[in-house]
Coordinates of C-alpha atoms in Angstrom, one line a residue:
X1 CA 99.3 73.1 115.9
X2 CA 97.1 75.5 115.9
X3 CA 93.8 75.0 114.0
X4 CA 93.4 76.2 110.5
X5 CA 90.6 78.4 110.6
X6 CA 89.4 80.6 107.3
X7 CA 86.2 82.3 106.1
X8 CA 84.9 80.8 102.6
X9 CA 84.3 82.9 100.2
X10 CA 82.4 81.9 96.6
X11 CA 84.4 83.3 93.3
X12 CA 86.9 84.6 95.8
X13 CA 89.0 82.0 98.1
X14 CA 89.2 80.4 101.4
X15 CA 90.8 83.2 104.0
X16 CA 93.8 85.1 103.2
X17 CA 93.9 81.5 100.2
X18 CA 92.8 83.8 97.1
X19 CA 91.8 82.7 93.8
X20 CA 94.9 84.2 91.3
X21 CA 97.0 84.5 93.4
X22 CA 100.6 83.4 92.6
X23 CA 102.7 80.2 93.4
X24 CA 105.3 82.0 95.2
X25 CA 102.9 84.3 97.3
X26 CA 101.3 81.2 98.4
X27 CA 104.2 79.2 99.4
X28 CA 106.0 82.5 101.2
X29 CA 103.1 83.1 103.4
X30 CA 102.2 79.4 104.4
X31 CA 106.7 79.0 105.1
X32 CA 106.4 81.8 107.2
X33 CA 104.3 79.8 109.5
X34 CA 105.7 76.3 109.8
X35 CA 104.0 75.6 113.0
X36 CA 100.7 76.3 111.4
X37 CA 101.5 74.5 108.4
X38 CA 103.7 71.8 109.2
X39 CA 103.8 69.7 106.0
X40 CA 103.6 70.8 102.3
X41 CA 103.3 68.3 99.2
X42 CA 103.8 69.7 95.6
X43 CA 103.2 67.8 92.5
X44 CA 104.3 68.6 89.1
X45 CA 105.1 66.9 86.2
X46 CA 108.7 66.6 86.1
X47 CA 108.2 66.4 82.2
X48 CA 106.0 69.4 81.3
X49 CA 106.2 71.4 84.4
X50 CA 105.5 74.9 82.7
X51 CA 102.4 74.1 81.4
X52 CA 101.0 71.5 82.9
X53 CA 99.1 72.4 86.5
X54 CA 100.4 71.9 90.0
X55 CA 99.1 70.8 92.9
X56 CA 99.9 71.5 96.5
X57 CA 98.5 69.7 99.1
X58 CA 98.5 70.6 102.5
X59 CA 98.1 67.7 104.6
X60 CA 98.1 68.5 108.6
X61 CA 95.3 71.3 107.2
X62 CA 92.9 69.4 105.2
X63 CA 93.7 71.6 102.2
X64 CA 94.2 71.0 98.4
X65 CA 95.4 73.5 96.4
X66 CA 95.4 73.7 92.6
X67 CA 97.7 75.5 89.9
X68 CA 97.7 76.1 86.3
X69 CA 101.4 75.8 84.7
X70 CA 102.1 78.9 82.8
X71 CA 100.7 81.4 85.4
X72 CA 101.2 79.5 88.3
X73 CA 97.9 81.3 89.3
X74 CA 95.9 79.4 92.4
X75 CA 92.6 78.4 89.9
X76 CA 91.2 75.8 92.4
X77 CA 90.9 75.4 96.5
X78 CA 89.8 72.3 97.6
X79 CA 88.7 71.2 101.8
X80 CA 89.5 67.4 101.6
X81 CA 89.3 66.9 105.3
X82 CA 87.2 69.2 107.6
X83 CA 88.4 67.2 110.9
X84 CA 91.2 69.3 110.7
X85 CA 90.1 73.8 110.0
X86 CA 87.3 75.5 110.9
X87 CA 85.8 76.7 107.6
X88 CA 83.4 78.9 108.1
X89 CA 80.5 81.1 105.5
X90 CA 79.4 84.6 106.5
X91 CA 80.2 83.5 110.4
X92 CA 78.2 79.9 110.1
X93 CA 80.1 76.6 110.8
X94 CA 80.1 74.9 107.3
X95 CA 80.7 71.5 108.7
X96 CA 78.7 71.1 112.0
X97 CA 79.3 68.0 115.0
X98 CA 77.3 64.8 114.1
X99 CA 76.0 63.1 116.7
X100 CA 75.9 58.9 116.8
X101 CA 73.0 58.9 114.5
X102 CA 74.7 61.0 111.6
X103 CA 72.7 64.0 111.4
X104 CA 73.9 67.6 112.0
X105 CA 72.7 68.7 115.8
X106 CA 74.7 69.9 118.8
X107 CA 78.0 68.7 120.4
X108 CA 77.0 66.3 123.1
X109 CA 78.9 66.3 126.6
X110 CA 82.5 64.2 125.3
X111 CA 82.0 65.7 122.2
X112 CA 81.4 64.7 118.9
X113 CA 83.6 64.1 115.7
X114 CA 83.6 66.7 112.5
X115 CA 83.4 64.3 109.1
X116 CA 81.6 67.2 107.0
X117 CA 79.4 69.2 105.9
X118 CA 75.4 68.3 105.8
X119 CA 73.5 68.6 103.0
X120 CA 70.7 70.1 105.0
X121 CA 72.7 72.5 106.7
X122 CA 74.3 73.4 103.3
X123 CA 70.6 73.5 101.1
X124 CA 68.3 74.8 104.1
X125 CA 70.3 76.9 106.0
X126 CA 73.7 78.3 104.3
X127 CA 73.0 78.4 101.1
X128 CA 69.8 77.7 100.0
X129 CA 68.2 76.1 97.0
X130 CA 69.8 75.4 93.6
X131 CA 69.9 73.8 90.4
X132 CA 70.4 70.1 90.0
X133 CA 73.5 69.1 90.2
X134 CA 75.8 66.7 88.0
X135 CA 76.6 63.0 89.4
X136 CA 80.1 61.7 88.6
X137 CA 79.2 57.7 88.4
X138 CA 81.7 55.4 89.3
X139 CA 84.3 53.5 87.4
X140 CA 83.6 50.1 88.9
X141 CA 80.2 48.5 87.4
X142 CA 79.0 46.8 91.0
X143 CA 75.8 48.0 91.5
X144 CA 77.4 49.2 95.4
X145 CA 79.9 51.2 93.8
X146 CA 79.6 54.4 95.0
X147 CA 79.9 57.6 93.0
X148 CA 80.2 61.5 93.8
X149 CA 77.4 63.8 93.1
X150 CA 78.3 67.5 92.7
X151 CA 75.4 70.2 94.0
X152 CA 76.9 73.1 93.1
X153 CA 76.7 77.0 93.8
X154 CA 78.1 80.1 92.1
X155 CA 81.7 80.0 93.2
X156 CA 81.5 76.7 95.4
X157 CA 80.6 73.0 95.2
X158 CA 79.9 69.8 97.6
X159 CA 80.9 66.9 96.6
X160 CA 78.3 64.2 98.3
X161 CA 79.3 60.5 98.1
X162 CA 76.2 58.8 96.2
X163 CA 75.5 54.8 95.5
X164 CA 75.0 53.9 92.0
X165 CA 72.1 52.0 92.9
X166 CA 70.4 55.1 94.8
X167 CA 70.9 57.7 91.5
X168 CA 68.5 58.3 89.4
X169 CA 68.4 60.9 87.0
X170 CA 64.5 61.2 87.5
X171 CA 65.0 62.0 90.8
X172 CA 65.2 65.8 92.5
X173 CA 68.5 66.7 94.2
X174 CA 66.5 66.5 97.9
X175 CA 65.2 63.4 97.2
X176 CA 68.9 62.0 96.2
X177 CA 70.9 63.9 99.1
X178 CA 68.3 63.0 101.8
X179 CA 69.2 59.6 102.8
X180 CA 71.7 58.8 105.9
X181 CA 74.8 57.9 103.5
X182 CA 74.6 60.3 101.1
X183 CA 73.8 63.1 103.7
X184 CA 77.9 64.4 104.5
X185 CA 79.6 66.3 102.0
X186 CA 83.1 64.7 101.8
X187 CA 85.0 68.0 99.9
X188 CA 84.0 71.4 99.4
X189 CA 86.0 72.9 96.0
X190 CA 86.2 77.0 96.2
X191 CA 86.7 78.2 92.3
X192 CA 85.5 81.4 89.8
X193 CA 82.5 80.6 87.7
X194 CA 78.7 80.2 87.8
X195 CA 79.0 76.3 88.3
X196 CA 81.5 73.8 88.4
X197 CA 79.9 72.4 84.9
X198 CA 80.5 75.4 83.6
X199 CA 83.8 76.5 85.5
X200 CA 85.9 73.3 84.9
X201 CA 85.6 73.9 81.1
X202 CA 88.0 76.9 81.4
X203 CA 89.6 76.4 84.8
X204 CA 92.6 76.5 84.1
X205 CA 92.6 79.0 81.0
X206 CA 90.7 81.9 82.6
X207 CA 91.3 85.2 83.2
X208 CA 90.6 85.8 87.0
X209 CA 89.6 88.7 88.6
X210 CA 92.3 91.3 90.3
X211 CA 93.8 89.8 93.7
X212 CA 93.4 93.3 94.9
X213 CA 89.6 93.2 94.8
X214 CA 89.6 89.9 97.0
X215 CA 91.8 91.8 99.5
X216 CA 89.4 94.8 99.2
X217 CA 86.5 92.2 99.6
X218 CA 88.3 90.8 103.0
X219 CA 89.0 94.6 103.5
X220 CA 92.2 93.8 104.5
X221 CA 94.8 96.7 105.2
X222 CA 97.9 94.5 103.0
X223 CA 99.0 96.4 100.2
X224 CA 99.0 94.7 96.9
X225 CA 101.2 96.2 94.0
X226 CA 100.5 95.8 90.5
X227 CA 101.9 92.6 88.6
X228 CA 103.8 92.4 85.5
X229 CA 102.1 89.9 83.8
X230 CA 104.1 89.8 80.3
X231 CA 107.2 90.9 79.3
X232 CA 107.9 91.1 75.6
X233 CA 111.8 91.6 74.5
X234 CA 112.2 93.3 71.6
X235 CA 116.1 93.5 71.0
X236 CA 118.5 96.0 71.5
X237 CA 118.4 96.4 74.9
X238 CA 114.6 97.3 74.8
X239 CA 111.8 95.8 77.2
X240 CA 107.8 96.1 77.7
X241 CA 105.9 95.6 80.7
X242 CA 102.3 94.7 80.6
X243 CA 100.7 95.6 84.0
X244 CA 98.0 92.6 85.0
X245 CA 94.5 93.6 85.4
X246 CA 95.2 96.9 83.2
X247 CA 95.8 97.8 79.1
X248 CA 99.4 99.7 80.4
X249 CA 102.7 99.1 79.8
X250 CA 106.1 100.4 80.3
X251 CA 109.6 100.1 78.9
X252 CA 112.9 99.7 80.5
X253 CA 115.8 100.2 78.1
X254 CA 118.6 99.3 78.8
X255 CA 122.2 101.5 78.9
X256 CA 119.2 104.6 79.6
X257 CA 116.7 103.8 81.9
X258 CA 117.7 105.1 85.2
X259 CA 117.4 103.6 89.2
X260 CA 114.9 107.0 89.6
X261 CA 112.5 105.9 86.7
X262 CA 112.7 102.1 87.4
X263 CA 111.4 102.9 91.4
X264 CA 108.7 105.0 90.0
X265 CA 107.3 102.7 87.3
X266 CA 108.1 99.4 89.6
X267 CA 108.7 100.1 93.3
X268 CA 111.2 99.9 95.6
X269 CA 113.0 96.7 94.8
X270 CA 112.4 94.0 98.0
X271 CA 116.4 94.0 98.3
X272 CA 119.2 95.0 96.8
X273 CA 122.2 92.8 96.2
X274 CA 126.0 94.7 95.5
X275 CA 128.1 92.3 93.1
X276 CA 131.1 92.8 93.3
X277 CA 132.9 89.3 91.9
X278 CA 134.7 90.3 88.4
X279 CA 135.8 86.4 88.4
X280 CA 134.2 84.7 85.6
X281 CA 136.3 88.2 83.5
X282 CA 138.1 85.5 81.9
X283 CA 135.2 84.6 79.5
X284 CA 135.0 87.6 78.0
X285 CA 138.3 87.2 76.3
X286 CA 136.9 83.6 74.6
X287 CA 140.0 82.1 75.6
X288 CA 140.6 78.2 75.1
X289 CA 141.1 77.3 78.8
X290 CA 139.8 74.5 80.4
X291 CA 140.3 75.5 83.9
X292 CA 138.0 75.9 86.2
X293 CA 137.0 79.3 87.4
X294 CA 135.0 79.7 91.2
X295 CA 132.7 82.5 91.9
X296 CA 130.3 83.4 94.7
X297 CA 128.5 86.3 93.4
X298 CA 125.9 86.8 91.6
X299 CA 124.3 85.1 94.6
X300 CA 120.9 86.9 95.4
X301 CA 119.9 86.6 99.2
X302 CA 117.3 88.3 101.2
X303 CA 117.5 90.5 104.0
X304 CA 116.7 88.6 107.6
X305 CA 113.4 90.6 107.8
X306 CA 112.0 89.4 104.9
X307 CA 109.7 86.5 104.7
X308 CA 111.5 84.0 102.5
X309 CA 111.3 80.7 103.8
X310 CA 112.6 78.8 101.2
X311 CA 115.6 77.4 102.5
X312 CA 116.0 74.6 99.8
X313 CA 116.3 77.6 97.1
X314 CA 118.6 79.9 99.0
X315 CA 121.8 80.2 97.1
X316 CA 125.2 80.2 99.3
X317 CA 128.0 81.6 99.2
X318 CA 131.1 82.3 101.0
X319 CA 131.2 84.3 104.0
X320 CA 132.8 86.9 102.7
X321 CA 129.9 87.4 100.3
X322 CA 127.3 87.3 103.4
X323 CA 127.3 90.8 104.2
X324 CA 127.4 92.3 100.6
X325 CA 123.5 91.2 100.4
X326 CA 121.6 94.7 101.9
X327 CA 119.4 96.9 102.1
X328 CA 119.8 100.6 100.5
X329 CA 118.3 104.0 99.5
X330 CA 116.5 102.4 96.3
X331 CA 116.9 105.9 94.1
X332 CA 120.5 107.2 94.7
X333 CA 123.3 107.3 96.3
X334 CA 124.6 104.0 94.1
X335 CA 128.6 103.6 95.4
X336 CA 128.6 100.8 92.2
X337 CA 126.7 98.2 90.3
X338 CA 124.6 96.1 91.9
X339 CA 121.1 93.8 91.5
X340 CA 117.8 94.9 92.5
X341 CA 116.0 91.7 93.3
X342 CA 112.1 92.5 92.6
X343 CA 111.0 88.4 93.8
X344 CA 107.4 89.4 94.1
X345 CA 107.7 90.6 90.0
X346 CA 109.8 87.7 88.8
X347 CA 112.5 89.2 87.7
X348 CA 116.2 90.9 89.0
X349 CA 117.9 94.6 87.3
X350 CA 121.4 95.4 87.4
X351 CA 122.7 98.6 87.9
X352 CA 125.8 99.6 86.9
X353 CA 127.4 102.6 84.3
X354 CA 126.3 102.3 81.2
X355 CA 127.3 99.3 78.8
X356 CA 126.8 98.6 75.2
X357 CA 124.0 97.1 74.6
X358 CA 123.4 94.4 72.1
X359 CA 122.7 94.6 68.5
X360 CA 119.4 95.2 66.9
X361 CA 118.4 92.0 65.4
X362 CA 118.2 91.8 61.7
X363 CA 114.4 91.2 61.0
X364 CA 113.6 94.6 62.9
X365 CA 116.3 96.3 61.6
X366 CA 115.0 95.4 57.6
X367 CA 111.3 96.1 59.0
X368 CA 111.9 99.9 60.8
X369 CA 114.7 100.7 57.3
X370 CA 115.7 103.7 59.1
X371 CA 112.8 104.7 61.7
X372 CA 112.9 104.8 65.4
X373 CA 112.7 101.5 67.1
X374 CA 109.2 101.4 69.5
X375 CA 110.1 102.3 73.0
X376 CA 112.8 104.0 72.1
X377 CA 113.6 107.5 74.8
X378 CA 113.7 110.4 72.7
X379 CA 115.5 112.0 75.6
X380 CA 118.9 110.7 76.0
X381 CA 121.0 112.5 78.4
X382 CA 123.7 111.8 81.3
X383 CA 127.1 111.2 81.8
X384 CA 129.3 108.0 81.1
X385 CA 129.8 107.7 85.2
X386 CA 125.8 107.3 86.0
X387 CA 123.9 104.5 86.7
X388 CA 121.8 102.8 84.4
X389 CA 119.7 99.8 84.1
X390 CA 122.1 97.4 81.7
X391 CA 121.2 93.4 82.6
X392 CA 117.7 91.6 83.2
X393 CA 117.5 88.6 84.1
X394 CA 113.4 86.7 83.9
X395 CA 112.7 84.0 86.6
X396 CA 110.8 80.7 85.4
X397 CA 109.7 79.6 88.9
X398 CA 109.9 75.7 87.3
X399 CA 109.2 73.1 90.3
X400 CA 112.2 70.8 90.5
X401 CA 114.4 73.6 89.0
X402 CA 117.4 74.6 92.3
X403 CA 116.4 78.5 92.7
X404 CA 112.4 77.0 93.1
X405 CA 110.4 79.8 94.9
X406 CA 113.3 82.7 94.9
X407 CA 110.7 84.7 92.6
X408 CA 107.7 84.5 91.1
X409 CA 107.0 83.5 87.5
X410 CA 108.2 85.7 85.0
X411 CA 106.4 85.2 81.6
X412 CA 107.8 86.1 78.7
X413 CA 107.8 86.2 74.7
X414 CA 110.4 87.3 71.9
X415 CA 108.7 89.7 70.2
X416 CA 110.9 90.5 67.5
X417 CA 110.9 86.7 66.2
X418 CA 107.1 86.8 65.0
X419 CA 107.7 90.7 63.3
X420 CA 108.0 89.2 59.8
X421 CA 105.2 87.1 60.0
X422 CA 102.5 87.9 63.0
X423 CA 101.3 84.4 62.1
X424 CA 103.9 82.4 63.4
X425 CA 104.9 80.6 66.6
X426 CA 105.0 83.1 69.3
X427 CA 108.2 81.9 71.2
X428 CA 108.0 82.5 75.1
X429 CA 108.4 81.6 78.9
X430 CA 106.5 78.4 78.1
X431 CA 108.1 77.0 74.9
X432 CA 110.9 74.0 74.9
X433 CA 114.7 75.4 74.5
X434 CA 115.6 73.0 71.2
X435 CA 112.3 75.5 69.5
X436 CA 113.6 78.7 71.0
X437 CA 117.2 77.7 69.8
X438 CA 116.1 76.8 66.1
X439 CA 114.1 80.2 65.8
X440 CA 116.9 82.7 66.8
X441 CA 119.5 81.0 64.6
X442 CA 117.2 81.6 62.0
X443 CA 117.1 85.0 62.7
X444 CA 120.5 85.4 63.4
X445 CA 122.0 83.4 60.5
X446 CA 123.3 86.5 58.7
X447 CA 125.9 87.2 61.4
X448 CA 127.4 83.5 61.1
X449 CA 130.7 83.0 59.4
X450 CA 128.7 80.3 57.2
X451 CA 125.2 78.6 56.4
X452 CA 126.6 75.5 58.4
X453 CA 127.6 76.9 61.4
X454 CA 124.2 78.5 61.6
X455 CA 122.6 74.8 61.0
X456 CA 124.7 73.5 64.5
X457 CA 123.8 73.5 67.5
X458 CA 125.7 75.5 70.0
X459 CA 127.1 74.1 72.9
X460 CA 126.6 74.8 76.4
X461 CA 128.5 76.2 79.5
X462 CA 127.5 73.8 82.5
X463 CA 126.3 75.6 85.6
X464 CA 125.8 74.1 88.9
X465 CA 124.2 76.1 91.4
X466 CA 124.3 73.2 94.3
X467 CA 127.8 74.4 95.0
X468 CA 128.4 76.8 97.6
X469 CA 131.2 78.4 95.3
X470 CA 129.2 78.9 92.0
X471 CA 128.2 81.3 90.5
X472 CA 124.4 82.2 91.5
X473 CA 123.1 84.5 88.5
X474 CA 124.0 83.8 84.5
X475 CA 124.8 87.8 84.1
X476 CA 127.8 86.4 85.5
X477 CA 128.4 84.5 81.7
X478 CA 127.5 87.4 79.7
X479 CA 130.7 88.3 79.0
X480 CA 131.7 87.1 75.1
X481 CA 128.5 85.6 74.1
X482 CA 127.2 88.7 72.4
X483 CA 129.1 87.8 68.8
X484 CA 130.2 83.7 69.0
X485 CA 128.1 81.6 68.1
X486 CA 129.9 79.2 70.2
X487 CA 130.5 78.3 74.1
X488 CA 132.9 76.3 75.8
X489 CA 132.5 72.6 75.4
X490 CA 130.0 71.9 77.4
X491 CA 131.3 68.7 80.3
X492 CA 129.0 67.1 83.0
X493 CA 130.3 67.8 86.3
X494 CA 129.5 66.1 89.6
X495 CA 126.7 66.6 92.0
X496 CA 122.6 67.0 91.7
X497 CA 121.2 66.8 88.3
X498 CA 118.3 69.0 89.8
X499 CA 120.9 72.1 90.6
X500 CA 123.2 71.4 86.8
X501 CA 121.8 73.6 84.3
X502 CA 123.0 74.7 81.1
X503 CA 123.8 78.4 80.2
X504 CA 123.7 78.8 76.1
X505 CA 124.3 82.7 74.5
X506 CA 122.8 84.4 71.3
X507 CA 123.0 88.0 71.0
X508 CA 121.6 90.1 73.1
X509 CA 120.3 87.0 75.6
X510 CA 121.4 84.1 77.6
X511 CA 118.9 80.9 78.5
X512 CA 119.8 79.0 81.5
X513 CA 118.5 75.5 80.6
X514 CA 117.0 72.7 83.3
X515 CA 117.6 69.2 81.9
X516 CA 114.0 68.8 81.0
X517 CA 114.8 71.1 77.9
X518 CA 112.6 74.3 79.9
X519 CA 114.0 77.5 80.6
X520 CA 114.8 78.0 83.9
X521 CA 115.6 81.8 83.3
X522 CA 116.8 83.9 80.4
X523 CA 119.3 86.9 80.8
X524 CA 118.7 90.7 78.1
X525 CA 121.3 92.6 77.9

C-alpha cells in the first residue's frame, strides 16, 4: 500500500479532500483506489441518519472525515495517526521524524518513527505565533489525568496532550507546550473558520465556500460542474432547481421540458438507461390481485468506464437487461423512453413521449385563481411523439439504505404545502414520512370520498431491493397512484431488512420509505 501523501491547505482541505465536497464524491474517489485506501469505516445514527453527522474513518491512512447529515458535505478533516501518511504545508513536512530524546531532528541511520507534529516546528518554522489556545480538561479528576490543549490557527488546529497538573491559565502557550510530555501533537484538524473555538459553533451549518474555488486554489484541471443544492416541488409536474453557490434557478416542467433543454441546463447525464420492462403495468388497472409481479427493469447501471466502485449498492438484474444500460448521444436520436442518470446531482429523469401530468394542488389552485402558475412555459409546442421529461426521481442517499452512494444526496422541499401560510414548518427531505403524510392528507383532503378516508393512514406497497429480480425504481409503480388514496395491502417478505422499503403514493408523488421512517427517494410525476 502506497503512503497517503497530501498538502494541507487551511480553510480549504487536505489534498483532494476538499471541505464542502459531498460524501458521494469523496466515497467514489476513495473506492476508485482500493490499494491506496483499503479500508473505509462509516459511522452514522441508525435512527436519525439524515440530520445527525456522519463519520468516515480511514484506519489504514490515519484519517477521519466528518460530514453533516442534511447536506452530506465534508465539514472536518482530522489526521489522527501520522505514521500512516505524509502531510506537508508549503512543501515542508508537518510531522518530522523524532530521535530517542523525543525532540524533532534528522533521521538516524536506522530510521526514526514519525509520531506527530512537534510544537516548536509548528509554532516557530511552519505557522508562526498565534493567540493562546484552549485547554479541554480530562474527565477524570486525578491530578495525573491528561487533557488536551488546542492550538488554533485560521482553518487548522493542533491538539497537544497536556497533563492537568501542568496546566495553568496564567502560563503562556510556549511555557505550557515546551515540556517533553506535551510538545508532540496527537492530531491535526482542518476546518473552515477563524479558529477552532469559533468554527465549532457553526461547524455543521456554515455555508462553505464553493468547491470550485478550492480546485482553482490547487491549480487542478478537474472540471467541477454546478451543483443543485435544493429542488422545490411546486405540484402539477413543476420543479424548481436551485444551483449551489449562486442565486440562479432553473425550471423543469414535466411533459414539456425536452432532452435538449435538460442537457443545456444540467449538462450531459452520467449515464443513460433504456427502460423496456412494462411488467408492473398490472398496477395501472388497480386490480385486486394477490399475485406477485416480477420485474428487472429500472435498474440503474453505470457504464464500465465510470468510477462507481460501490458494489454494495449496485442493483442487479437478469442477464437480458445487462446490455440495456448504455451510453448514447444525450440530446437527440432517442428511439424510446429512457432514464437520464445524474448520479453526481442526485436524481434521475425519465424521458419518454408526453404523459398527462399530475393535477395542480388544491391550495395552489385557490391562490392562483386563474393566474398563470410560476415557472410555466409560455411557448408550448411540439408533437405527441416528441420526447420530454415525464418523471423525476430524487434520491436521499441515506446511510444504511440499499442504494447508498449510488447517487449524491438530493435535498428537496414541497413548496405548495406552505403556500397558504409561509410560517408553517417546511416539509423537506429531512422530514420523517409520518409528518409528510399528515400534511399531504390535509392538502388533498378534498379529493377523498369522505373525511374519514382522509384521516386513515395510507397502506404501502413493499419493495425489496435485495432481490435480483426486484424493480430498481419506484417509477415502475407509478400507475394508478394518482387517483387513489389507497394501495395494495402491505406484506412483509423474506430478505434483508436493509433492502426492504415501502412505497406510498399521493397525487404527483411516490415516496420510498425506509424502516426508520425517513424517505429514501421521492418520484415526482
